[in-house]
Amino acid sequence: MTVSFQIEDQEFVALNGGAAFSFTPAVSFFVHCESVDDVQTLYEKLSDGGQILMPLDQYPFSKKFAWINDRFGVSWQVSLGTHSRKITPCLVFVGEQCGKAEEAIETYVSLFDHSSIDVIERYASGENEPEGTVKHATFSLHGQPFMAMDSSLNHSFTFTEATSFLINCASQEEVDALWGKLTEGGEEQPCGWLKDRFGLSWQIVPTVLLEMLSDPDREKSQRVTKAMLHMSKLEIGKLKDAYEGAMK
C-alpha cells in the first residue's frame, strides 16, 4: 500500500516495505518551530514511545533543540527558529561517507534546474571533527530545501533505502539522464530505485506511471505493476504497452 500526504507543505510518500530496511538518523527531518511552546509540544508528541537521541535542551546552535526517533523509527530534529519551510530533510554523512557531504551537495545541485548552495559552514581546526568537513550546509534542489553535515563520530548507522527521495520525470529523456548520472559509481535497484555513490537512495519515476497506476481499471493498473516489477530503470514505452495490453 502506498500513501501520499503533506505535512506543512512538505510532500511525503509512504509504503509498507516490511523489515528489510530500517530508518536511521542519517536522514532526518528538521522542524523549525516559532516558539518554545511549539518545540515542547512537538517534542512530547514525537518522543512518546520513541527514542531520544539528543534531549530537549539549549545548545550552542539553538536555544531549544532535540533530536528524536519517533515510535515508527523516523528521525526528527526539532528546533526553535523560523524558516521559509517548516520541515527540511537533513542528510548526515557518516562512516565511509564522512567528508563527502560537500561533494554530494555539489553533485546534486548540478543535476537539477533551480538549485543552489545557500550556506556551507566547515569545521575549523580544534573542533573535534576533521578540519574542512561540513559542519552545517543548506542547499536547494529544484526549490526543495535540504540540510547536510559530516560526522566522524562512531555512528552505528548510515543511509538506507528506508528513506529515499522521489524525482518525478516528465519524459524518458529525463529519466535516462538522471538515472545515468545518479547510478554512476552507485547501484541500480528494482522498480526505478537506485543508490548513488554516496549511499543515498532515490526513486526516478515518470509522472505517467502514477497516472496509469491510479487508473480505476484494475486490470490496466495491475499489468503496469507487473511490467514495472521486471524493470530497474523505468521505461515509459514498455509501461504504456503494458497499460494498453500490447505487451506479451
PDB file of C-alpha atoms in Angstrom:
ATOM      1  CA  MET A   1       0.000   0.000   0.000  1.00  0.00           C
ATOM      2  CA  THR A   2       1.282   3.454  -0.938  1.00  0.00           C
ATOM      3  CA  VAL A   3       0.040   6.682   0.621  1.00  0.00           C
ATOM      4  CA  SER A   4       0.836  10.256  -0.430  1.00  0.00           C
ATOM      5  CA  PHE A   5       0.369  13.054   2.100  1.00  0.00           C
ATOM      6  CA  GLN A   6       1.596  16.501   3.112  1.00  0.00           C
ATOM      7  CA  ILE A   7       2.829  17.915   6.418  1.00  0.00           C
ATOM      8  CA  GLU A   8       3.386  21.692   6.490  1.00  0.00           C
ATOM      9  CA  ASP A   9       3.760  21.794   2.671  1.00  0.00           C
ATOM     10  CA  GLN A  10       6.372  19.018   2.722  1.00  0.00           C
ATOM     11  CA  GLU A  11       5.269  16.163   0.467  1.00  0.00           C
ATOM     12  CA  PHE A  12       5.730  12.567   1.605  1.00  0.00           C
ATOM     13  CA  VAL A  13       5.062   9.147   0.124  1.00  0.00           C
ATOM     14  CA  ALA A  14       4.897   6.143   2.448  1.00  0.00           C
ATOM     15  CA  LEU A  15       4.642   2.426   1.809  1.00  0.00           C
ATOM     16  CA  ASN A  16       4.802  -0.768   3.804  1.00  0.00           C
ATOM     17  CA  GLY A  17       8.227  -2.177   2.994  1.00  0.00           C
ATOM     18  CA  GLY A  18       8.497  -4.853   5.657  1.00  0.00           C
ATOM     19  CA  ALA A  19      11.536  -5.391   7.862  1.00  0.00           C
ATOM     20  CA  ALA A  20      14.151  -5.397   5.085  1.00  0.00           C
ATOM     21  CA  PHE A  21      15.310  -1.832   5.768  1.00  0.00           C
ATOM     22  CA  SER A  22      15.232   0.348   8.864  1.00  0.00           C
ATOM     23  CA  PHE A  23      15.014   4.105   9.237  1.00  0.00           C
ATOM     24  CA  THR A  24      18.191   5.718  10.561  1.00  0.00           C
ATOM     25  CA  PRO A  25      19.176   9.248  11.678  1.00  0.00           C
ATOM     26  CA  ALA A  26      21.341   9.543   8.543  1.00  0.00           C
ATOM     27  CA  VAL A  27      18.208  11.082   7.036  1.00  0.00           C
ATOM     28  CA  SER A  28      16.123  13.128   9.452  1.00  0.00           C
ATOM     29  CA  PHE A  29      13.508  15.848   9.146  1.00  0.00           C
ATOM     30  CA  PHE A  30      14.467  19.179  10.678  1.00  0.00           C
ATOM     31  CA  VAL A  31      11.453  21.070  12.027  1.00  0.00           C
ATOM     32  CA  HIS A  32      11.635  24.837  12.563  1.00  0.00           C
ATOM     33  CA  CYS A  33       9.368  25.952  15.423  1.00  0.00           C
ATOM     34  CA  GLU A  34       8.364  29.565  16.054  1.00  0.00           C
ATOM     35  CA  SER A  35       8.001  29.328  19.856  1.00  0.00           C
ATOM     36  CA  VAL A  36       9.345  27.387  22.831  1.00  0.00           C
ATOM     37  CA  ASP A  37       5.824  26.032  23.409  1.00  0.00           C
ATOM     38  CA  ASP A  38       5.754  24.657  19.845  1.00  0.00           C
ATOM     39  CA  VAL A  39       9.104  22.932  20.412  1.00  0.00           C
ATOM     40  CA  GLN A  40       7.915  21.456  23.702  1.00  0.00           C
ATOM     41  CA  THR A  41       4.616  20.192  22.280  1.00  0.00           C
ATOM     42  CA  LEU A  42       6.216  18.602  19.227  1.00  0.00           C
ATOM     43  CA  TYR A  43       8.992  17.086  21.321  1.00  0.00           C
ATOM     44  CA  GLU A  44       6.481  15.437  23.660  1.00  0.00           C
ATOM     45  CA  LYS A  45       4.414  14.015  20.810  1.00  0.00           C
ATOM     46  CA  LEU A  46       7.332  12.718  18.748  1.00  0.00           C
ATOM     47  CA  SER A  47       9.232  11.246  21.694  1.00  0.00           C
ATOM     48  CA  ASP A  48       6.194   9.341  23.010  1.00  0.00           C
ATOM     49  CA  GLY A  49       7.161   5.693  22.513  1.00  0.00           C
ATOM     50  CA  GLY A  50      10.263   6.733  20.609  1.00  0.00           C
ATOM     51  CA  GLN A  51      13.970   7.192  21.282  1.00  0.00           C
ATOM     52  CA  ILE A  52      15.663  10.409  22.367  1.00  0.00           C
ATOM     53  CA  LEU A  53      18.993  10.931  20.609  1.00  0.00           C
ATOM     54  CA  MET A  54      19.638  14.464  21.938  1.00  0.00           C
ATOM     55  CA  PRO A  55      17.400  15.573  24.833  1.00  0.00           C
ATOM     56  CA  LEU A  56      15.443  18.805  24.712  1.00  0.00           C
ATOM     57  CA  ASP A  57      17.854  21.485  25.908  1.00  0.00           C
ATOM     58  CA  GLN A  58      19.792  24.588  24.947  1.00  0.00           C
ATOM     59  CA  TYR A  59      22.717  24.001  22.588  1.00  0.00           C
ATOM     60  CA  PRO A  60      25.328  26.332  21.043  1.00  0.00           C
ATOM     61  CA  PHE A  61      23.391  26.307  17.762  1.00  0.00           C
ATOM     62  CA  SER A  62      19.870  26.606  19.218  1.00  0.00           C
ATOM     63  CA  LYS A  63      18.173  27.932  22.332  1.00  0.00           C
ATOM     64  CA  LYS A  64      15.818  24.937  22.260  1.00  0.00           C
ATOM     65  CA  PHE A  65      16.574  21.742  20.358  1.00  0.00           C
ATOM     66  CA  ALA A  66      16.015  17.985  20.449  1.00  0.00           C
ATOM     67  CA  TRP A  67      16.713  15.024  18.151  1.00  0.00           C
ATOM     68  CA  ILE A  68      14.255  12.132  18.330  1.00  0.00           C
ATOM     69  CA  ASN A  69      13.440   8.865  16.609  1.00  0.00           C
ATOM     70  CA  ASP A  70       9.656   8.546  16.803  1.00  0.00           C
ATOM     71  CA  ARG A  71       7.911   5.276  17.607  1.00  0.00           C
ATOM     72  CA  PHE A  72       7.934   4.351  13.915  1.00  0.00           C
ATOM     73  CA  GLY A  73      11.709   4.887  13.696  1.00  0.00           C
ATOM     74  CA  VAL A  74      11.557   8.109  11.655  1.00  0.00           C
ATOM     75  CA  SER A  75      14.158  10.638  12.818  1.00  0.00           C
ATOM     76  CA  TRP A  76      13.258  14.274  13.627  1.00  0.00           C
ATOM     77  CA  GLN A  77      15.228  17.330  14.715  1.00  0.00           C
ATOM     78  CA  VAL A  78      13.077  19.921  16.486  1.00  0.00           C
ATOM     79  CA  SER A  79      14.496  23.419  16.924  1.00  0.00           C
ATOM     80  CA  LEU A  80      13.432  26.933  17.871  1.00  0.00           C
ATOM     81  CA  GLY A  81      13.677  29.209  14.838  1.00  0.00           C
ATOM     82  CA  THR A  82      11.844  30.342  11.726  1.00  0.00           C
ATOM     83  CA  HIS A  83      12.436  29.292   8.136  1.00  0.00           C
ATOM     84  CA  SER A  84      10.663  29.599   4.808  1.00  0.00           C
ATOM     85  CA  ARG A  85       9.839  25.897   5.034  1.00  0.00           C
ATOM     86  CA  LYS A  86       8.711  24.309   8.287  1.00  0.00           C
ATOM     87  CA  ILE A  87      10.225  20.881   7.535  1.00  0.00           C
ATOM     88  CA  THR A  88      13.596  20.308   5.827  1.00  0.00           C
ATOM     89  CA  PRO A  89      15.235  16.927   5.076  1.00  0.00           C
ATOM     90  CA  CYS A  90      18.674  16.670   6.673  1.00  0.00           C
ATOM     91  CA  LEU A  91      21.456  14.361   5.432  1.00  0.00           C
ATOM     92  CA  VAL A  92      24.225  13.179   7.769  1.00  0.00           C
ATOM     93  CA  PHE A  93      27.317  11.737   6.088  1.00  0.00           C
ATOM     94  CA  VAL A  94      28.909   9.215   8.461  1.00  0.00           C
ATOM     95  CA  GLY A  95      31.340   6.294   8.332  1.00  0.00           C
ATOM     96  CA  GLU A  96      32.857   5.856   4.866  1.00  0.00           C
ATOM     97  CA  GLN A  97      30.752   8.786   3.630  1.00  0.00           C
ATOM     98  CA  CYS A  98      32.079  11.255   6.228  1.00  0.00           C
ATOM     99  CA  GLY A  99      33.878  14.076   4.462  1.00  0.00           C
ATOM    100  CA  LYS A 100      31.840  13.671   1.266  1.00  0.00           C
ATOM    101  CA  ALA A 101      28.944  15.976   2.146  1.00  0.00           C
ATOM    102  CA  GLU A 102      30.255  18.912   0.128  1.00  0.00           C
ATOM    103  CA  GLU A 103      30.986  16.744  -2.913  1.00  0.00           C
ATOM    104  CA  ALA A 104      27.495  15.250  -2.683  1.00  0.00           C
ATOM    105  CA  ILE A 105      25.856  18.680  -2.408  1.00  0.00           C
ATOM    106  CA  GLU A 106      27.744  19.958  -5.452  1.00  0.00           C
ATOM    107  CA  THR A 107      26.780  16.823  -7.390  1.00  0.00           C
ATOM    108  CA  TYR A 108      23.090  17.063  -6.548  1.00  0.00           C
ATOM    109  CA  VAL A 109      22.873  20.796  -7.279  1.00  0.00           C
ATOM    110  CA  SER A 110      24.454  20.215 -10.711  1.00  0.00           C
ATOM    111  CA  LEU A 111      21.669  17.764 -11.668  1.00  0.00           C
ATOM    112  CA  PHE A 112      18.589  19.933 -11.230  1.00  0.00           C
ATOM    113  CA  ASP A 113      17.411  23.293 -12.529  1.00  0.00           C
ATOM    114  CA  HIS A 114      16.507  25.989  -9.994  1.00  0.00           C
ATOM    115  CA  SER A 115      19.007  24.596  -7.476  1.00  0.00           C
ATOM    116  CA  SER A 116      21.586  26.370  -5.343  1.00  0.00           C
ATOM    117  CA  ILE A 117      24.032  26.061  -2.466  1.00  0.00           C
ATOM    118  CA  ASP A 118      23.000  28.579   0.167  1.00  0.00           C
ATOM    119  CA  VAL A 119      25.453  28.092   3.056  1.00  0.00           C
ATOM    120  CA  ILE A 120      28.392  25.770   3.771  1.00  0.00           C
ATOM    121  CA  GLU A 121      29.990  26.112   7.197  1.00  0.00           C
ATOM    122  CA  ARG A 122      33.104  23.980   7.664  1.00  0.00           C
ATOM    123  CA  TYR A 123      34.807  22.677  10.796  1.00  0.00           C
ATOM    124  CA  ALA A 124      37.847  24.635  11.864  1.00  0.00           C
ATOM    125  CA  SER A 125      40.980  23.244  13.480  1.00  0.00           C
ATOM    126  CA  GLY A 126      40.384  22.048  17.056  1.00  0.00           C
ATOM    127  CA  GLU A 127      36.623  21.459  16.747  1.00  0.00           C
ATOM    128  CA  ASN A 128      36.873  17.675  17.302  1.00  0.00           C
ATOM    129  CA  GLU A 129      35.944  16.928  13.696  1.00  0.00           C
ATOM    130  CA  PRO A 130      38.207  16.737  10.622  1.00  0.00           C
ATOM    131  CA  GLU A 131      39.119  20.257   9.594  1.00  0.00           C
ATOM    132  CA  GLY A 132      37.304  21.415   6.458  1.00  0.00           C
ATOM    133  CA  THR A 133      34.465  18.899   6.623  1.00  0.00           C
ATOM    134  CA  VAL A 134      30.912  20.207   6.607  1.00  0.00           C
ATOM    135  CA  LYS A 135      29.623  21.402   9.954  1.00  0.00           C
ATOM    136  CA  HIS A 136      26.349  22.666   8.533  1.00  0.00           C
ATOM    137  CA  ALA A 137      25.100  23.263   4.998  1.00  0.00           C
ATOM    138  CA  THR A 138      21.849  24.335   3.404  1.00  0.00           C
ATOM    139  CA  PHE A 139      21.031  23.907  -0.270  1.00  0.00           C
ATOM    140  CA  SER A 140      18.014  23.502  -2.526  1.00  0.00           C
ATOM    141  CA  LEU A 141      17.178  21.097  -5.355  1.00  0.00           C
ATOM    142  CA  HIS A 142      14.535  22.369  -7.764  1.00  0.00           C
ATOM    143  CA  GLY A 143      13.198  24.565  -4.959  1.00  0.00           C
ATOM    144  CA  GLN A 144      13.206  21.822  -2.291  1.00  0.00           C
ATOM    145  CA  PRO A 145      15.393  22.846   0.678  1.00  0.00           C
ATOM    146  CA  PHE A 146      17.864  20.391   2.222  1.00  0.00           C
ATOM    147  CA  MET A 147      20.383  20.445   5.047  1.00  0.00           C
ATOM    148  CA  ALA A 148      23.575  18.374   5.296  1.00  0.00           C
ATOM    149  CA  MET A 149      26.532  17.729   7.580  1.00  0.00           C
ATOM    150  CA  ASP A 150      29.510  15.427   8.073  1.00  0.00           C
ATOM    151  CA  SER A 151      30.073  13.494  11.296  1.00  0.00           C
ATOM    152  CA  SER A 152      33.145  11.398  12.095  1.00  0.00           C
ATOM    153  CA  LEU A 153      31.712  10.021  15.347  1.00  0.00           C
ATOM    154  CA  ASN A 154      31.396   6.254  15.649  1.00  0.00           C
ATOM    155  CA  HIS A 155      27.805   6.010  14.482  1.00  0.00           C
ATOM    156  CA  SER A 156      26.128   2.635  14.095  1.00  0.00           C
ATOM    157  CA  PHE A 157      24.019   3.812  11.159  1.00  0.00           C
ATOM    158  CA  THR A 158      24.236   5.136   7.609  1.00  0.00           C
ATOM    159  CA  PHE A 159      21.872   5.795   4.695  1.00  0.00           C
ATOM    160  CA  THR A 160      19.367   3.037   3.909  1.00  0.00           C
ATOM    161  CA  GLU A 161      16.587   2.500   1.381  1.00  0.00           C
ATOM    162  CA  ALA A 162      14.030   3.108   4.145  1.00  0.00           C
ATOM    163  CA  THR A 163      14.223   6.800   3.235  1.00  0.00           C
ATOM    164  CA  SER A 164      14.549   7.738  -0.426  1.00  0.00           C
ATOM    165  CA  PHE A 165      13.924  10.851  -2.498  1.00  0.00           C
ATOM    166  CA  LEU A 166      11.408  10.603  -5.327  1.00  0.00           C
ATOM    167  CA  ILE A 167      12.038  12.507  -8.564  1.00  0.00           C
ATOM    168  CA  ASN A 168       9.056  12.938 -10.901  1.00  0.00           C
ATOM    169  CA  CYS A 169      10.169  12.982 -14.552  1.00  0.00           C
ATOM    170  CA  ALA A 170       8.123  14.263 -17.473  1.00  0.00           C
ATOM    171  CA  SER A 171       9.910  12.270 -20.197  1.00  0.00           C
ATOM    172  CA  GLN A 172      12.048   9.214 -20.856  1.00  0.00           C
ATOM    173  CA  GLU A 173      14.943  11.533 -21.713  1.00  0.00           C
ATOM    174  CA  GLU A 174      14.783  12.995 -18.203  1.00  0.00           C
ATOM    175  CA  VAL A 175      14.567   9.521 -16.646  1.00  0.00           C
ATOM    176  CA  ASP A 176      17.574   8.343 -18.677  1.00  0.00           C
ATOM    177  CA  ALA A 177      19.698  11.394 -17.831  1.00  0.00           C
ATOM    178  CA  LEU A 178      19.095  11.310 -14.080  1.00  0.00           C
ATOM    179  CA  TRP A 179      19.383   7.529 -13.912  1.00  0.00           C
ATOM    180  CA  GLY A 180      22.721   7.604 -15.695  1.00  0.00           C
ATOM    181  CA  LYS A 181      24.167  10.362 -13.537  1.00  0.00           C
ATOM    182  CA  LEU A 182      22.927   9.096 -10.173  1.00  0.00           C
ATOM    183  CA  THR A 183      23.870   5.450 -10.744  1.00  0.00           C
ATOM    184  CA  GLU A 184      27.437   6.407 -11.737  1.00  0.00           C
ATOM    185  CA  GLY A 185      29.512   4.747  -9.020  1.00  0.00           C
ATOM    186  CA  GLY A 186      26.276   3.693  -7.349  1.00  0.00           C
ATOM    187  CA  GLU A 187      23.871   0.781  -7.638  1.00  0.00           C
ATOM    188  CA  GLU A 188      20.827   0.086  -9.802  1.00  0.00           C
ATOM    189  CA  GLN A 189      17.864  -1.369  -7.941  1.00  0.00           C
ATOM    190  CA  PRO A 190      14.412  -2.643  -8.961  1.00  0.00           C
ATOM    191  CA  CYS A 191      11.344  -0.579  -9.873  1.00  0.00           C
ATOM    192  CA  GLY A 192      13.031   2.759 -10.511  1.00  0.00           C
ATOM    193  CA  TRP A 193      15.052   2.778  -7.299  1.00  0.00           C
ATOM    194  CA  LEU A 194      18.772   3.414  -7.168  1.00  0.00           C
ATOM    195  CA  LYS A 195      21.508   4.099  -4.670  1.00  0.00           C
ATOM    196  CA  ASP A 196      24.018   6.807  -5.619  1.00  0.00           C
ATOM    197  CA  ARG A 197      27.757   6.650  -4.937  1.00  0.00           C
ATOM    198  CA  PHE A 198      27.256   8.359  -1.563  1.00  0.00           C
ATOM    199  CA  GLY A 199      24.785   5.676  -0.456  1.00  0.00           C
ATOM    200  CA  LEU A 200      21.662   7.845  -0.708  1.00  0.00           C
ATOM    201  CA  SER A 201      18.563   6.263  -2.252  1.00  0.00           C
ATOM    202  CA  TRP A 202      16.435   7.832  -4.995  1.00  0.00           C
ATOM    203  CA  GLN A 203      13.357   6.863  -6.997  1.00  0.00           C
ATOM    204  CA  ILE A 204      13.321   8.029 -10.630  1.00  0.00           C
ATOM    205  CA  VAL A 205       9.652   7.929 -11.622  1.00  0.00           C
ATOM    206  CA  PRO A 206       7.953   9.072 -14.846  1.00  0.00           C
ATOM    207  CA  THR A 207       4.806  11.025 -13.977  1.00  0.00           C
ATOM    208  CA  VAL A 208       2.801   8.955 -16.457  1.00  0.00           C
ATOM    209  CA  LEU A 209       3.401   5.885 -14.272  1.00  0.00           C
ATOM    210  CA  LEU A 210       1.452   7.443 -11.402  1.00  0.00           C
ATOM    211  CA  GLU A 211      -1.408   8.214 -13.775  1.00  0.00           C
ATOM    212  CA  MET A 212      -1.522   4.638 -15.056  1.00  0.00           C
ATOM    213  CA  LEU A 213      -1.323   3.090 -11.596  1.00  0.00           C
ATOM    214  CA  SER A 214      -4.238   5.235 -10.408  1.00  0.00           C
ATOM    215  CA  ASP A 215      -6.485   4.157 -13.305  1.00  0.00           C
ATOM    216  CA  PRO A 216      -9.795   2.773 -11.962  1.00  0.00           C
ATOM    217  CA  ASP A 217      -9.454  -0.146 -14.414  1.00  0.00           C
ATOM    218  CA  ARG A 218      -7.652  -2.599 -12.123  1.00  0.00           C
ATOM    219  CA  GLU A 219      -6.564  -4.846 -14.983  1.00  0.00           C
ATOM    220  CA  LYS A 220      -4.671  -1.978 -16.592  1.00  0.00           C
ATOM    221  CA  SER A 221      -3.002  -0.870 -13.363  1.00  0.00           C
ATOM    222  CA  GLN A 222      -2.090  -4.462 -12.491  1.00  0.00           C
ATOM    223  CA  ARG A 223      -0.477  -5.006 -15.899  1.00  0.00           C
ATOM    224  CA  VAL A 224       1.573  -1.857 -15.382  1.00  0.00           C
ATOM    225  CA  THR A 225       2.624  -3.002 -11.910  1.00  0.00           C
ATOM    226  CA  LYS A 226       3.686  -6.400 -13.259  1.00  0.00           C
ATOM    227  CA  ALA A 227       5.750  -4.760 -16.006  1.00  0.00           C
ATOM    228  CA  MET A 228       7.370  -2.364 -13.536  1.00  0.00           C
ATOM    229  CA  LEU A 229       8.434  -5.242 -11.285  1.00  0.00           C
ATOM    230  CA  HIS A 230      10.638  -6.565 -14.099  1.00  0.00           C
ATOM    231  CA  MET A 231      12.473  -3.257 -14.585  1.00  0.00           C
ATOM    232  CA  SER A 232      15.310  -1.418 -12.901  1.00  0.00           C
ATOM    233  CA  LYS A 233      15.248   1.876 -14.812  1.00  0.00           C
ATOM    234  CA  LEU A 234      11.622   2.546 -15.708  1.00  0.00           C
ATOM    235  CA  GLU A 235      10.861   2.598 -19.437  1.00  0.00           C
ATOM    236  CA  ILE A 236       7.797   4.614 -20.388  1.00  0.00           C
ATOM    237  CA  GLY A 237       7.271   2.826 -23.708  1.00  0.00           C
ATOM    238  CA  LYS A 238       7.086  -0.622 -22.108  1.00  0.00           C
ATOM    239  CA  LEU A 239       4.880   0.663 -19.289  1.00  0.00           C
ATOM    240  CA  LYS A 240       2.457   2.122 -21.852  1.00  0.00           C
ATOM    241  CA  ASP A 241       2.469  -1.143 -23.792  1.00  0.00           C
ATOM    242  CA  ALA A 242       1.504  -2.997 -20.612  1.00  0.00           C
ATOM    243  CA  TYR A 243      -1.174  -0.416 -19.842  1.00  0.00           C
ATOM    244  CA  GLU A 244      -2.700  -0.781 -23.294  1.00  0.00           C
ATOM    245  CA  GLY A 245      -2.456  -4.591 -23.204  1.00  0.00           C
ATOM    246  CA  ALA A 246       0.051  -4.706 -26.054  1.00  0.00           C
ATOM    247  CA  MET A 247       2.840  -6.333 -24.033  1.00  0.00           C
ATOM    248  CA  LYS A 248       3.127 -10.122 -24.361  1.00  0.00           C
TER     249      LYS A 248
END
